[in-house]
mmCIF file of C-alpha atoms in Angstrom:
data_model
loop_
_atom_site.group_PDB
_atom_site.id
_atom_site.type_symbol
_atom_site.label_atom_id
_atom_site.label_comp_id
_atom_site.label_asym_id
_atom_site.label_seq_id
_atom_site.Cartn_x
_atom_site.Cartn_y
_atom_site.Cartn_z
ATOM 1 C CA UNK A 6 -114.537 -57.813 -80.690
ATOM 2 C CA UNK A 7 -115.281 -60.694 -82.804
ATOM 3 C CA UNK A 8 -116.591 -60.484 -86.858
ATOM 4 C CA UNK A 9 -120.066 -60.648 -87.725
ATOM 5 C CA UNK A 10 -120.522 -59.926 -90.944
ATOM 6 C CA UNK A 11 -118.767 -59.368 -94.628
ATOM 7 C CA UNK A 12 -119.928 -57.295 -97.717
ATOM 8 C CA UNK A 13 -118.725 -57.109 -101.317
ATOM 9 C CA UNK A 14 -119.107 -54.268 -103.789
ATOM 10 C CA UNK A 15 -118.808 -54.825 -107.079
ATOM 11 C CA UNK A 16 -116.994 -51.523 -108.573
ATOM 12 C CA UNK A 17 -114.611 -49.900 -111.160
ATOM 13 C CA UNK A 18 -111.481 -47.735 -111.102
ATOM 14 C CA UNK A 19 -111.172 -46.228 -114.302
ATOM 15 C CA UNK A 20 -112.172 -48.729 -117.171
ATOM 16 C CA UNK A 21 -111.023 -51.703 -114.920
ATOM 17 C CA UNK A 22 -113.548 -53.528 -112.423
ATOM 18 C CA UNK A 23 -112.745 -53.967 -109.132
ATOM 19 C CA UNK A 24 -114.338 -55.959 -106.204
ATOM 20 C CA UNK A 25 -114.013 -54.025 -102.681
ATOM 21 C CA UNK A 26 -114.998 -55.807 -99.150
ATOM 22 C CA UNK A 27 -116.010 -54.596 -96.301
ATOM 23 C CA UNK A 28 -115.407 -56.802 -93.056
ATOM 24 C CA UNK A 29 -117.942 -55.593 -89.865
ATOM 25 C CA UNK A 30 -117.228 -56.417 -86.509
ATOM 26 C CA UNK A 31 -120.000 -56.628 -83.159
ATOM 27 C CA UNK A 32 -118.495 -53.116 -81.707
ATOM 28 C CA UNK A 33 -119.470 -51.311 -84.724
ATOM 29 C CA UNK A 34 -115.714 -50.973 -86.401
ATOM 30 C CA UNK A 35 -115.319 -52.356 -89.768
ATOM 31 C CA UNK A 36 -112.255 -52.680 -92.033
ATOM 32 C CA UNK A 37 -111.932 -52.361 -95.910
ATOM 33 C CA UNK A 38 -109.826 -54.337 -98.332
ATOM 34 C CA UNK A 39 -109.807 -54.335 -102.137
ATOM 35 C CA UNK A 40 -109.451 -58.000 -104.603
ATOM 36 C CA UNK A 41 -107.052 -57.857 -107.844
ATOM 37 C CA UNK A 42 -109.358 -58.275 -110.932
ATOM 38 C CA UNK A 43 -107.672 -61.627 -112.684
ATOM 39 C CA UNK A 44 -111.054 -62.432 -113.241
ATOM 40 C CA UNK A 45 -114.042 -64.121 -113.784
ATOM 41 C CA UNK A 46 -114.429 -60.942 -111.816
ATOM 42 C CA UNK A 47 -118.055 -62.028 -110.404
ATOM 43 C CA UNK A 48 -116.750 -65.368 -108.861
ATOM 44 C CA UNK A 49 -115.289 -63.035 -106.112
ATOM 45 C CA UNK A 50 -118.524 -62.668 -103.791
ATOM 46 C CA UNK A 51 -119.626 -65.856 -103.434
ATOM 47 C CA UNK A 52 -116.398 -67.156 -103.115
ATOM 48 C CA UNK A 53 -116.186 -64.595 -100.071
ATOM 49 C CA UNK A 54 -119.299 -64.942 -98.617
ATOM 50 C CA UNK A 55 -118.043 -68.877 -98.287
ATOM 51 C CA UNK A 56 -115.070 -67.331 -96.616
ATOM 52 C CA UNK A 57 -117.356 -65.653 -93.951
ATOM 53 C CA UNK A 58 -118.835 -68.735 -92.473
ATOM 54 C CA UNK A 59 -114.927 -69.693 -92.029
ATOM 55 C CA UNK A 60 -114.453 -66.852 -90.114
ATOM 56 C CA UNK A 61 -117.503 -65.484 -88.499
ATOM 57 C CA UNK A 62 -117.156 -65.108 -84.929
ATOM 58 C CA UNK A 63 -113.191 -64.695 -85.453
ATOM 59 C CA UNK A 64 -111.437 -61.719 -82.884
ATOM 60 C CA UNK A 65 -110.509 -59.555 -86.358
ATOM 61 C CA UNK A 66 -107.335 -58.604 -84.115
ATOM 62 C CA UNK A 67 -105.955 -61.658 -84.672
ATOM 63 C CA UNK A 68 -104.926 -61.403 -88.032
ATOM 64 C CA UNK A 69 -101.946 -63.891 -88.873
ATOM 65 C CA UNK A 70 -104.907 -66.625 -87.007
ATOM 66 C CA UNK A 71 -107.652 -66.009 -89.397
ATOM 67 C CA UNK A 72 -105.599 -65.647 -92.381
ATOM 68 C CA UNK A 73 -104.293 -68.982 -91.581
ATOM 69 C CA UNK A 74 -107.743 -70.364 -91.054
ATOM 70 C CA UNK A 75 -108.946 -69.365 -94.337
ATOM 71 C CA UNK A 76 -105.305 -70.715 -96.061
ATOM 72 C CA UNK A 77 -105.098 -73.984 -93.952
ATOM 73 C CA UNK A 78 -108.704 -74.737 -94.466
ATOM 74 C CA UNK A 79 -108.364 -75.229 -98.483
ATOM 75 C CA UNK A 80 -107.148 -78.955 -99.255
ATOM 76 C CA UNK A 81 -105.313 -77.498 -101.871
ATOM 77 C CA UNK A 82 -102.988 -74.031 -102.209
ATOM 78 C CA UNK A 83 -104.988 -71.176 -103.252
ATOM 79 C CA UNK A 84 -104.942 -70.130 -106.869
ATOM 80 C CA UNK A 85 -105.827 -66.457 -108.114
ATOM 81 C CA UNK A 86 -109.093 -66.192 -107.168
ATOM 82 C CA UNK A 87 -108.632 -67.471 -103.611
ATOM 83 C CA UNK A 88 -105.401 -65.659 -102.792
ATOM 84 C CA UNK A 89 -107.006 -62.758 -104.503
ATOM 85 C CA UNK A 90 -110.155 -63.098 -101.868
ATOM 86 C CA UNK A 91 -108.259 -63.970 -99.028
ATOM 87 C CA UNK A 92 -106.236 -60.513 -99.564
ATOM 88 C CA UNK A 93 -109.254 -58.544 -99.408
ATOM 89 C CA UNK A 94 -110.353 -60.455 -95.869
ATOM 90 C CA UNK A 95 -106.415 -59.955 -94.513
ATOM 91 C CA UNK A 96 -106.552 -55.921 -95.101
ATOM 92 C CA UNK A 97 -109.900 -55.584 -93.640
ATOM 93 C CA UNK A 98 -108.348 -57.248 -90.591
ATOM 94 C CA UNK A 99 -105.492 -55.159 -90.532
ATOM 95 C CA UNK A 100 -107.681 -52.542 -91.033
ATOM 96 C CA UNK A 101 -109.787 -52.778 -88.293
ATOM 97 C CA UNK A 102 -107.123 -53.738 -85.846
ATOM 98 C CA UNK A 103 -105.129 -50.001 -86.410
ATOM 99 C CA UNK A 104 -108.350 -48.159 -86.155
ATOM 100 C CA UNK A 105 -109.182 -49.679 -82.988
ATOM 101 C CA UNK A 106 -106.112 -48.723 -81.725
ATOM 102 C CA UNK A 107 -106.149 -45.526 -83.729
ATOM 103 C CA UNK A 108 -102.625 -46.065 -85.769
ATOM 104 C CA UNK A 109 -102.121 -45.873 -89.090
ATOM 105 C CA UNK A 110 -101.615 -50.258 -90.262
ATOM 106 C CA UNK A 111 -97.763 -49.228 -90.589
ATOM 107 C CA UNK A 112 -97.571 -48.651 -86.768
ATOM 108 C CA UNK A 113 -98.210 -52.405 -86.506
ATOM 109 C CA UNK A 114 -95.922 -53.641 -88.500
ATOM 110 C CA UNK A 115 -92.641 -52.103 -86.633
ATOM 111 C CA UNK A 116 -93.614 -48.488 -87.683
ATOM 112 C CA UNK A 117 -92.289 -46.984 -90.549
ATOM 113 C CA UNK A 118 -88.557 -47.330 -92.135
ATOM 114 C CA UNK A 119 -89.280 -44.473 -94.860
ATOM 115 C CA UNK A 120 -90.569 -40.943 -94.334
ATOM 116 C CA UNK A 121 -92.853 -41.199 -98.000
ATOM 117 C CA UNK A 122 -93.199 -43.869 -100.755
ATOM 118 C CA UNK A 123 -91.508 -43.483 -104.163
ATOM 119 C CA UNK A 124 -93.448 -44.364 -106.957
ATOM 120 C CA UNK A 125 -93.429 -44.079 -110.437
ATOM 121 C CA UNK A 126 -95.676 -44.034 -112.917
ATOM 122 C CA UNK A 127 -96.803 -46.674 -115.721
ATOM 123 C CA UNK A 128 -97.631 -45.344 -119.071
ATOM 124 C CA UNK A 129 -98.608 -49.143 -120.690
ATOM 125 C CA UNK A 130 -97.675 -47.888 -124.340
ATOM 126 C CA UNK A 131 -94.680 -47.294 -126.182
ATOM 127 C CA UNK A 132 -95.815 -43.930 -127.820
ATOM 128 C CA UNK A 133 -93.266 -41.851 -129.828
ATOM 129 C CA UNK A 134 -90.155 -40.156 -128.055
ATOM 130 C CA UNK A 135 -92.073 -36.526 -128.251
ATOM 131 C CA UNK A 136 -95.192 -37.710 -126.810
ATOM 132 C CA UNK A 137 -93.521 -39.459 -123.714
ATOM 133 C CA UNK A 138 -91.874 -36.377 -122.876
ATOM 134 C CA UNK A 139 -95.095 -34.618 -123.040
ATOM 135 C CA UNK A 140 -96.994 -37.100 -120.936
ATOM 136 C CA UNK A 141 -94.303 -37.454 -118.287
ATOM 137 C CA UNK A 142 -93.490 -33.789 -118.440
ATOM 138 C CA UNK A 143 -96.816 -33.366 -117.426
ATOM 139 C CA UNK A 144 -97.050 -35.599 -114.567
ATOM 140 C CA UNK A 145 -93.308 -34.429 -113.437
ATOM 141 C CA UNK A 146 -94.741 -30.479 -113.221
ATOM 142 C CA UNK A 147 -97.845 -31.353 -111.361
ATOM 143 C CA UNK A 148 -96.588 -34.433 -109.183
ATOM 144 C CA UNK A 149 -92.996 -34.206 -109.744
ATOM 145 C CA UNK A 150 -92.631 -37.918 -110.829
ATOM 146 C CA UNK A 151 -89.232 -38.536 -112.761
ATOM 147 C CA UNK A 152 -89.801 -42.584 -113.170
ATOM 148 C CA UNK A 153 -91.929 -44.369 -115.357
ATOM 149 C CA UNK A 154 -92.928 -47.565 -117.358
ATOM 150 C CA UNK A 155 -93.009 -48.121 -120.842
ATOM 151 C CA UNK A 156 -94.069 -50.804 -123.018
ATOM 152 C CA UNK A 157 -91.154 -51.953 -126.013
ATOM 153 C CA UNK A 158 -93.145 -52.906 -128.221
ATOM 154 C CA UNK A 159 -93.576 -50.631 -131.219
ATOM 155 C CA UNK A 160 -95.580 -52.507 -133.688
ATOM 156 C CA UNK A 161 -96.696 -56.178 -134.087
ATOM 157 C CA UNK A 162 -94.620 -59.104 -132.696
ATOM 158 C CA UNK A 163 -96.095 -61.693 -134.675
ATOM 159 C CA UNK A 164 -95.506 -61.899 -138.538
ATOM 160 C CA UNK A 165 -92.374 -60.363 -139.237
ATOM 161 C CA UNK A 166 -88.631 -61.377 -138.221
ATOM 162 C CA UNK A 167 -87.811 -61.134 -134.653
ATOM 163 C CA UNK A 168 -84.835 -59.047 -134.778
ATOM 164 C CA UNK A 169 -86.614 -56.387 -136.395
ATOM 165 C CA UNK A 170 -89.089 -56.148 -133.605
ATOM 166 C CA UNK A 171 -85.978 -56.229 -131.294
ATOM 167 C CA UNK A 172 -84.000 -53.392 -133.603
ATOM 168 C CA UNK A 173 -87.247 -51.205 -133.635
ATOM 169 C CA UNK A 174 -87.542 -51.205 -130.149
ATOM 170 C CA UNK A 175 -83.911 -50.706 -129.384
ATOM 171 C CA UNK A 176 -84.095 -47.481 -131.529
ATOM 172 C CA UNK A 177 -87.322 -45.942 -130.204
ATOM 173 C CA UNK A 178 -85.585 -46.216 -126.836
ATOM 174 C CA UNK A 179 -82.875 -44.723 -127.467
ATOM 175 C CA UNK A 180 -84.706 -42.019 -128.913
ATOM 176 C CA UNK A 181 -86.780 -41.826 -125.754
ATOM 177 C CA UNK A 182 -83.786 -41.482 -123.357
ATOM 178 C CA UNK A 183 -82.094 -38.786 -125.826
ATOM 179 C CA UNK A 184 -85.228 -37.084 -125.671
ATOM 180 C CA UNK A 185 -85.738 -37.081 -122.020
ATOM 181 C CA UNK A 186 -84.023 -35.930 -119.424
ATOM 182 C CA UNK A 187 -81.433 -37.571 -118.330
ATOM 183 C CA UNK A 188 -82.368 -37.485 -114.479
ATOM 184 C CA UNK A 189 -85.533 -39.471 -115.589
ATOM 185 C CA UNK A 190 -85.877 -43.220 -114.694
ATOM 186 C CA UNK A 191 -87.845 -46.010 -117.391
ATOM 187 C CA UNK A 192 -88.517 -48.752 -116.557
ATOM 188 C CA UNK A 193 -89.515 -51.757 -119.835
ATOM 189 C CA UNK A 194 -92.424 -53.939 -119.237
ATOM 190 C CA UNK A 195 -92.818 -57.060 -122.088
ATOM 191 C CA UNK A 196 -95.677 -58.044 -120.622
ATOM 192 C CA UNK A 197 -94.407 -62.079 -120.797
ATOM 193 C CA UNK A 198 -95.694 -61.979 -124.601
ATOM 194 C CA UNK A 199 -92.527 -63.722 -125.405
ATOM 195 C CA UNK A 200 -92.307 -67.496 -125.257
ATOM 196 C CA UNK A 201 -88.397 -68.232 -126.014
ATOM 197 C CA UNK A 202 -85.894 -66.997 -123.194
ATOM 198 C CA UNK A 203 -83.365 -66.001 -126.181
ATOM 199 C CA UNK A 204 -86.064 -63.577 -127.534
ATOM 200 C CA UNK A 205 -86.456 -62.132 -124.134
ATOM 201 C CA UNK A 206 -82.699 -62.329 -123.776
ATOM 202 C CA UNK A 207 -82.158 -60.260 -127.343
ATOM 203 C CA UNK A 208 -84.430 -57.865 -126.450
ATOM 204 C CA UNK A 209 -83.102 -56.953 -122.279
ATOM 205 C CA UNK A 210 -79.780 -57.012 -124.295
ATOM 206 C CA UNK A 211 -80.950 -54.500 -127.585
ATOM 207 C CA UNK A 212 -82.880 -52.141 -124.400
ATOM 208 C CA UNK A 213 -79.597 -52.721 -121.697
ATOM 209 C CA UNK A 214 -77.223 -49.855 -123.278
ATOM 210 C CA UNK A 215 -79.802 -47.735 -122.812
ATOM 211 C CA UNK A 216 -79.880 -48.293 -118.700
ATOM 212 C CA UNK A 217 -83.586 -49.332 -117.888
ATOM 213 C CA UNK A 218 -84.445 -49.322 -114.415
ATOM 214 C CA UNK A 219 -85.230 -52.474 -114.931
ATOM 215 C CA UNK A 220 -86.904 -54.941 -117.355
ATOM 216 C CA UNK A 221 -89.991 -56.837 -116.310
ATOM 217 C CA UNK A 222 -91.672 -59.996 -117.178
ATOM 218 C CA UNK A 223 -90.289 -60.677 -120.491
ATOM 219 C CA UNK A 224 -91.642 -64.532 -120.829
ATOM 220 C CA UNK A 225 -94.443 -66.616 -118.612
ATOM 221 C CA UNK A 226 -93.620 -67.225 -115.136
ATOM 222 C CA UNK A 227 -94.171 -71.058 -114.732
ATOM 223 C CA UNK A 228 -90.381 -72.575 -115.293
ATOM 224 C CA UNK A 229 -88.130 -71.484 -112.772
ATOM 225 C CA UNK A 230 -85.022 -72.617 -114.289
ATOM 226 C CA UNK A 231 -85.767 -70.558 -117.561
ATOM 227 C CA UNK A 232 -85.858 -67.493 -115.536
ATOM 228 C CA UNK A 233 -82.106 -68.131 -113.818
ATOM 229 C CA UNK A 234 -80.758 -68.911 -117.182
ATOM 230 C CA UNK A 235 -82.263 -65.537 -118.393
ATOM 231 C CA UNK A 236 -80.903 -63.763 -115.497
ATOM 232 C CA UNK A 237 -77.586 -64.942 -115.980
ATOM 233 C CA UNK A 238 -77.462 -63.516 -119.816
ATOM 234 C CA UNK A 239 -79.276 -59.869 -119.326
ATOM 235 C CA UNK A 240 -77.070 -57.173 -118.919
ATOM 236 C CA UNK A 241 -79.836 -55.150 -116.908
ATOM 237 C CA UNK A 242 -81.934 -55.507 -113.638
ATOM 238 C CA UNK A 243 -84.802 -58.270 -114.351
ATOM 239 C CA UNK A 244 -87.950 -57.870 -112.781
ATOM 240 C CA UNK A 245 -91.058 -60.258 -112.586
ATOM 241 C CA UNK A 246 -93.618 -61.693 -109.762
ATOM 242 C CA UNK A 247 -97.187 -60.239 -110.744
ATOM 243 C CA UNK A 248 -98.413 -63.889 -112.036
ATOM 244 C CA UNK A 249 -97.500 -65.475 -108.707
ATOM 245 C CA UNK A 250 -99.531 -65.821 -105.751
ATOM 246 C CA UNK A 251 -97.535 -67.237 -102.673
ATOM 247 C CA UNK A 252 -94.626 -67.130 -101.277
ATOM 248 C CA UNK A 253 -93.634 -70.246 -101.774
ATOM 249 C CA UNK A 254 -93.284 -69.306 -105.827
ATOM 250 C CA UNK A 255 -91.272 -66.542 -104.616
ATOM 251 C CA UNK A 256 -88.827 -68.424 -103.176
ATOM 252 C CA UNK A 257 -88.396 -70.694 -106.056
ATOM 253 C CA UNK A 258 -88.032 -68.153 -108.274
ATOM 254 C CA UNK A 259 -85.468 -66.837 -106.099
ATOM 255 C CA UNK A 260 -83.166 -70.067 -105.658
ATOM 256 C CA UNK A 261 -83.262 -70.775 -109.322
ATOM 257 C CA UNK A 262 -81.350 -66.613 -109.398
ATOM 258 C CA UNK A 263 -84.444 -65.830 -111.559
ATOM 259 C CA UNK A 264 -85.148 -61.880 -110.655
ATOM 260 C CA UNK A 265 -83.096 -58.533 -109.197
ATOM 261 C CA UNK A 266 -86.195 -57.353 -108.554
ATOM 262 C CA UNK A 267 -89.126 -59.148 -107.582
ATOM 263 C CA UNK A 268 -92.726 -57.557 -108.039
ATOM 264 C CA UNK A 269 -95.738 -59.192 -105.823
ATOM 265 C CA UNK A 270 -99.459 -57.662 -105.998
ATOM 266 C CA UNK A 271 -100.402 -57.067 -103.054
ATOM 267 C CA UNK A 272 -104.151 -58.110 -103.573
ATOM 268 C CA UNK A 273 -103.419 -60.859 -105.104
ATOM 269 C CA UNK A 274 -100.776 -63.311 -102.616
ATOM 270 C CA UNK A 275 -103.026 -63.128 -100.344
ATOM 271 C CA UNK A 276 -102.575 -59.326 -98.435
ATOM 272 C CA UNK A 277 -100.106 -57.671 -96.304
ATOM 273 C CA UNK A 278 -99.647 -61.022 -94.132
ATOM 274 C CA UNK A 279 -98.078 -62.915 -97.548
ATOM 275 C CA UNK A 280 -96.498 -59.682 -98.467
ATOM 276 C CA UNK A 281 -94.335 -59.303 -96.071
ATOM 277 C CA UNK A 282 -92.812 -63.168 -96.270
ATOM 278 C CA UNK A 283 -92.282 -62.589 -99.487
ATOM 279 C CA UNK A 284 -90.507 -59.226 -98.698
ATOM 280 C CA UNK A 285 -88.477 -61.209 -96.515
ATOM 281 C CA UNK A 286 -87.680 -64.082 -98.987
ATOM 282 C CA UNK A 287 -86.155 -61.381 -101.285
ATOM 283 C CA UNK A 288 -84.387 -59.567 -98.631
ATOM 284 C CA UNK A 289 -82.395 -62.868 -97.918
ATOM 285 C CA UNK A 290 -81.393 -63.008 -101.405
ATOM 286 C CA UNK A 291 -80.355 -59.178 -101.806
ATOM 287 C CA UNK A 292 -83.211 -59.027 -104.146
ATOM 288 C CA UNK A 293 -85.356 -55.311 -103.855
ATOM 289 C CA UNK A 294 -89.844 -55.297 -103.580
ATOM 290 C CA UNK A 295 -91.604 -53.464 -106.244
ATOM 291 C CA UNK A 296 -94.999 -54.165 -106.184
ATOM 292 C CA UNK A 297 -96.935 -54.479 -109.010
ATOM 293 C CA UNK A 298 -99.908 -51.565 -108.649
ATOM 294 C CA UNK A 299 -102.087 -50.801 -111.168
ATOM 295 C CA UNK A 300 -105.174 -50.731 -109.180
ATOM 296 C CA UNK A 301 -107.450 -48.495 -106.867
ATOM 297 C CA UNK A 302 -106.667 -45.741 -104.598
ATOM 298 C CA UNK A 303 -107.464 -48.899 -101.439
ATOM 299 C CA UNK A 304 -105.432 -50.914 -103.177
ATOM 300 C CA UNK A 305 -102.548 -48.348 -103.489
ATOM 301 C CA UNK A 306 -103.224 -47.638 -99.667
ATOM 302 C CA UNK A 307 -102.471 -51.358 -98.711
ATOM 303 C CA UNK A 308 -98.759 -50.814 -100.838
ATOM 304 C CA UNK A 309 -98.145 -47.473 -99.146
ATOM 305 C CA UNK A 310 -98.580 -49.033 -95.458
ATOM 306 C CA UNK A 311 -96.716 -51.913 -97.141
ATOM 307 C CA UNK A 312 -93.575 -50.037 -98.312
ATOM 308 C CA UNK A 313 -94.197 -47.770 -95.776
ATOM 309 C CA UNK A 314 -92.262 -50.938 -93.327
ATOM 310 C CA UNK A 315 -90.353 -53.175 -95.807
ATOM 311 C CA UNK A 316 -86.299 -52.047 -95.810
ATOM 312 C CA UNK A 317 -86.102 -53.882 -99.203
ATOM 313 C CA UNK A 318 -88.653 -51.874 -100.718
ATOM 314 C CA UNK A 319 -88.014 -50.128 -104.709
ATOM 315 C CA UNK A 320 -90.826 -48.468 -105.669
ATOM 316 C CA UNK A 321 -94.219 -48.365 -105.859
ATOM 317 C CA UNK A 322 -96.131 -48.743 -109.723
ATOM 318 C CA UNK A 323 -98.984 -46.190 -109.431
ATOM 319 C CA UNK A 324 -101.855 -45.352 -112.257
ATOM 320 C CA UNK A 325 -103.782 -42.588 -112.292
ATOM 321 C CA UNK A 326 -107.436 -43.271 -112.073
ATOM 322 C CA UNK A 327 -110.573 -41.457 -111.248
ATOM 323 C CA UNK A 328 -113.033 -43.091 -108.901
ATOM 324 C CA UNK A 329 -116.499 -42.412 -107.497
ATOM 325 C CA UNK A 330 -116.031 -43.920 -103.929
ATOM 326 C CA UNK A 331 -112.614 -42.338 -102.521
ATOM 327 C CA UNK A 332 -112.565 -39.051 -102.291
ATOM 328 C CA UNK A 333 -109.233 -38.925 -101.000
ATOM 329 C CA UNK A 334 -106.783 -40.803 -102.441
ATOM 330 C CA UNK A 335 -103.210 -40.764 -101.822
ATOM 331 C CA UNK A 336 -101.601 -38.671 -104.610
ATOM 332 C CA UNK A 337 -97.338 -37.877 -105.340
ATOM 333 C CA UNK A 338 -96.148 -35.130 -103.676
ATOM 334 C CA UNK A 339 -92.403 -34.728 -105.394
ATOM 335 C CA UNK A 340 -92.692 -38.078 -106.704
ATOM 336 C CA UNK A 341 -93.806 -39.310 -103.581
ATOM 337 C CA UNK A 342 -96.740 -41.087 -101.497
ATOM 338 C CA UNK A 343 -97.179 -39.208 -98.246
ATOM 339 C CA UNK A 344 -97.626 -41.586 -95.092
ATOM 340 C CA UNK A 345 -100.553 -39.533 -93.216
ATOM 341 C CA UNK A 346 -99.505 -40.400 -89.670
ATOM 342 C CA UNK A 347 -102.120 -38.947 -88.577
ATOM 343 C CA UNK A 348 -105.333 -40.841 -90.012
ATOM 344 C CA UNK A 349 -106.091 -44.451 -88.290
ATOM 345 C CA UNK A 350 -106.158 -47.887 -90.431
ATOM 346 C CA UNK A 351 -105.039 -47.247 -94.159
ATOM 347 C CA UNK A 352 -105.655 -43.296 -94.084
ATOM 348 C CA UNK A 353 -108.078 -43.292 -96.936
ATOM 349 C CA UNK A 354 -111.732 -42.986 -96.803
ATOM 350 C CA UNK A 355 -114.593 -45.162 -98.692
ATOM 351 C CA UNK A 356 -117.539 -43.058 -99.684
ATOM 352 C CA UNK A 357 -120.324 -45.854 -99.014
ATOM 353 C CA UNK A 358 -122.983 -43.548 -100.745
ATOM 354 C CA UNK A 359 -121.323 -43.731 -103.803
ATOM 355 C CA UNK A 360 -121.474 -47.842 -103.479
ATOM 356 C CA UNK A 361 -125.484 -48.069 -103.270
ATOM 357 C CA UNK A 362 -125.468 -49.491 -106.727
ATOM 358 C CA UNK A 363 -123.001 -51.549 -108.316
ATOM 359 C CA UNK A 364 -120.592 -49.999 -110.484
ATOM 360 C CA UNK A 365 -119.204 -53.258 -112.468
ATOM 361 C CA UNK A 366 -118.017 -52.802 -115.624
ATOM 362 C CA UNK A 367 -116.470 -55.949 -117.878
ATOM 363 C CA UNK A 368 -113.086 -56.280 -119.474
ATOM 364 C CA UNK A 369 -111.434 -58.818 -121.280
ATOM 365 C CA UNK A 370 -107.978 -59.497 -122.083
ATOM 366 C CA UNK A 371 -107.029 -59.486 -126.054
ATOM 367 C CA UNK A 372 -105.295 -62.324 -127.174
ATOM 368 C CA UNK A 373 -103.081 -62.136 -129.955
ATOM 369 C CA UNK A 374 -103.246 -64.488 -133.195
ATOM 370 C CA UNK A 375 -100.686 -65.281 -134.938
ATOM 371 C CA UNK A 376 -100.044 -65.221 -138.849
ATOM 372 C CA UNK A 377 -100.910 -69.230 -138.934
ATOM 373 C CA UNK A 378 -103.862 -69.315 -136.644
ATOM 374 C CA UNK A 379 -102.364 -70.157 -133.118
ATOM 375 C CA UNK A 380 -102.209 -68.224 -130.460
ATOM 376 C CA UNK A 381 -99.628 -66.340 -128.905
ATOM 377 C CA UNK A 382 -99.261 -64.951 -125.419
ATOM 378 C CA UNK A 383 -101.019 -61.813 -123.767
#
């Protein structure tokens, strides 16, 4: 079996573009993987196409080889874009090498250490107390979720004193857990909008008596030593590792005692291959995997395989989000992913009628201004 050929769809899940790929092989199998959006979105294909001529001819079956290939052949480490491509090759690979045999990808990886896949879900807001117990009351009766994530951020952080935003937020929280029940896990995502690590430590601290399941990527992720010393002073789980591609940043970020939990994207460090290093990075320091996941129903079918084989595996982040080309996407069951035994590959299904025309649709990240002009940090 040997590759011949590579295809790119440009698509959307929800408001959010995404960039699929489909990997062929000479015997008629081909695989499917899905690219993390960091964007310029439309430098994907090209940048894959190049990545074909790298790999044409390639047994797909030997996954860790042409994975390397495409790694070792860049001069220089792969930044977002590359990782984010070379993810989408690796899962096609992995892909076609469990239908072939006619596994599910966990089978392959030592077979499963988990019978289904927590998740929980993100709500990306900090709405009031009332209305997050109506939204996740909703999602607990119909998939019996009890964790989700939460924004802290209640109004503006830029033009008014800092310890008001952190006061505000402690409050609101408060309010959420009181009005919630108790059983119920929240999670705090900061969305590294805050530059100084006391900020980020006054906040975790305001949010901590309130028992977060953890709080994630309060400031930027590129000084290692900033995120040990903030580590040292929270008084609740920190989490962080959706800005870094390899897992070489991992394991800084681990020897510098900079995360309890640590939270790679899957399509974006380069696949399942690079997942499961890092996985392993964090297992030797006692640190849990929850992956950052709020993509497609493919992309949430890489992280169920994933976490279907990784013993220091958390949870899973999943969004809910309509799509035109998977008409079966895996959905909680009691809070849960189920692992599908029985369906080859990544035990989802691409409706290739639905990708005839490309389904791209732009979005831009707002950056916030400050009161004097400069800018702050989205």
């Amino acid at each position: 079996m040997r590759i011949s050929d590579l295809r790119t769809f440009v698509q959307r899940v929800g408001d959010r573009p995404r960039v699929l790929v489909r990997v062929d092989t000479d015997e008629g199998v081909s695989g499917w993987g899905e690219a993390y959006n960091h964007g310029p979105d439309l430098a994907l294909p090209p940048l894959l196409e190049y990545f074909l001529e790298q790999v044409r001819g390639e047994d797909p079956r030997r996954v860790e080889h042409v994975t390397q290939r495409l790694l070792r052949t860049a001069r220089f480490p792969q930044g977002a874009l590359g990782s984010a491509a070379i993810a989408a090759v690796d899962h096609a690979l992995w892909d076609i090498t469990a239908t072939a045999l006619g596994v599910p990808v966990y089978a392959l990886l030592g077979g499963a250490v988990r019978d289904r896949v927590p998740v929980y879900c993100g709500l990306y807001d900090a709405p009031d107390p009332d209305e997050v117990l109506r939204t996740a009351g909703a999602l607990h009766r119909e998939h019996g979720l009890t964790a989700f994530k939460l924004s802290p951020y209640r109004g503006p952080l830029h033009g008014r004193r800092w310890g008001l935003v952190v006061q505000e937020a402690a409050e609101w929280f408060g309010a959420v857990r009181a009005t919630c029940p108790a059983e119920w896990e929240f999670a705090v995502d900061a969305h590294a909008r805050i530059f100084e690590p006391y900020r980020a430590v006054q906040l975790g601290n305001a949010l901590a008596p309130h028992d977060p399941m953890f709080f994630e990527e309060p400031i930027r992720p590129e000084h290692w030593a900033s995120w040990g010393r903030l580590r040292e002073q929270l008084h609740l789980p920190l989490a962080t590792g959706e800005s870094l591609y390899s897992a070489h940043e991992f394991l800084h970020l681990l020897s510098a005692g900079g995360a309890d939990v640590v939270q790679p994207d899957i399509a974006v460090v380069g696949g399942l291959s690079q997942m499961r290093r890092i996985a392993t990075v964090a297992e030797l320091h006692n640190v849990l995997v929850a992956p950052h996941n709020p993509m497609g129903p493919l992309a949430t079918a890489h992280n169920v395989h994933f976490a279907a084989a990784c013993s220091n595996f958390l949870a899973l982040e999943f969004k809910f989000d309509a799509t035109t080309w998977c008409p079966d996407p895996y959905l909680p069951v009691d809070g849960h992913l189920p692992l599908r035994p029985d369906r080859p590959g990544w035990g989802v299904t691409v409706d290739e009628d639905a990708l005839v025309e490309d389904d791209y649709v732009r979005w831009d990240r707002s950056l916030p201004v400050r009161p004097d002009g400069s800018l702050a940090y989205c």
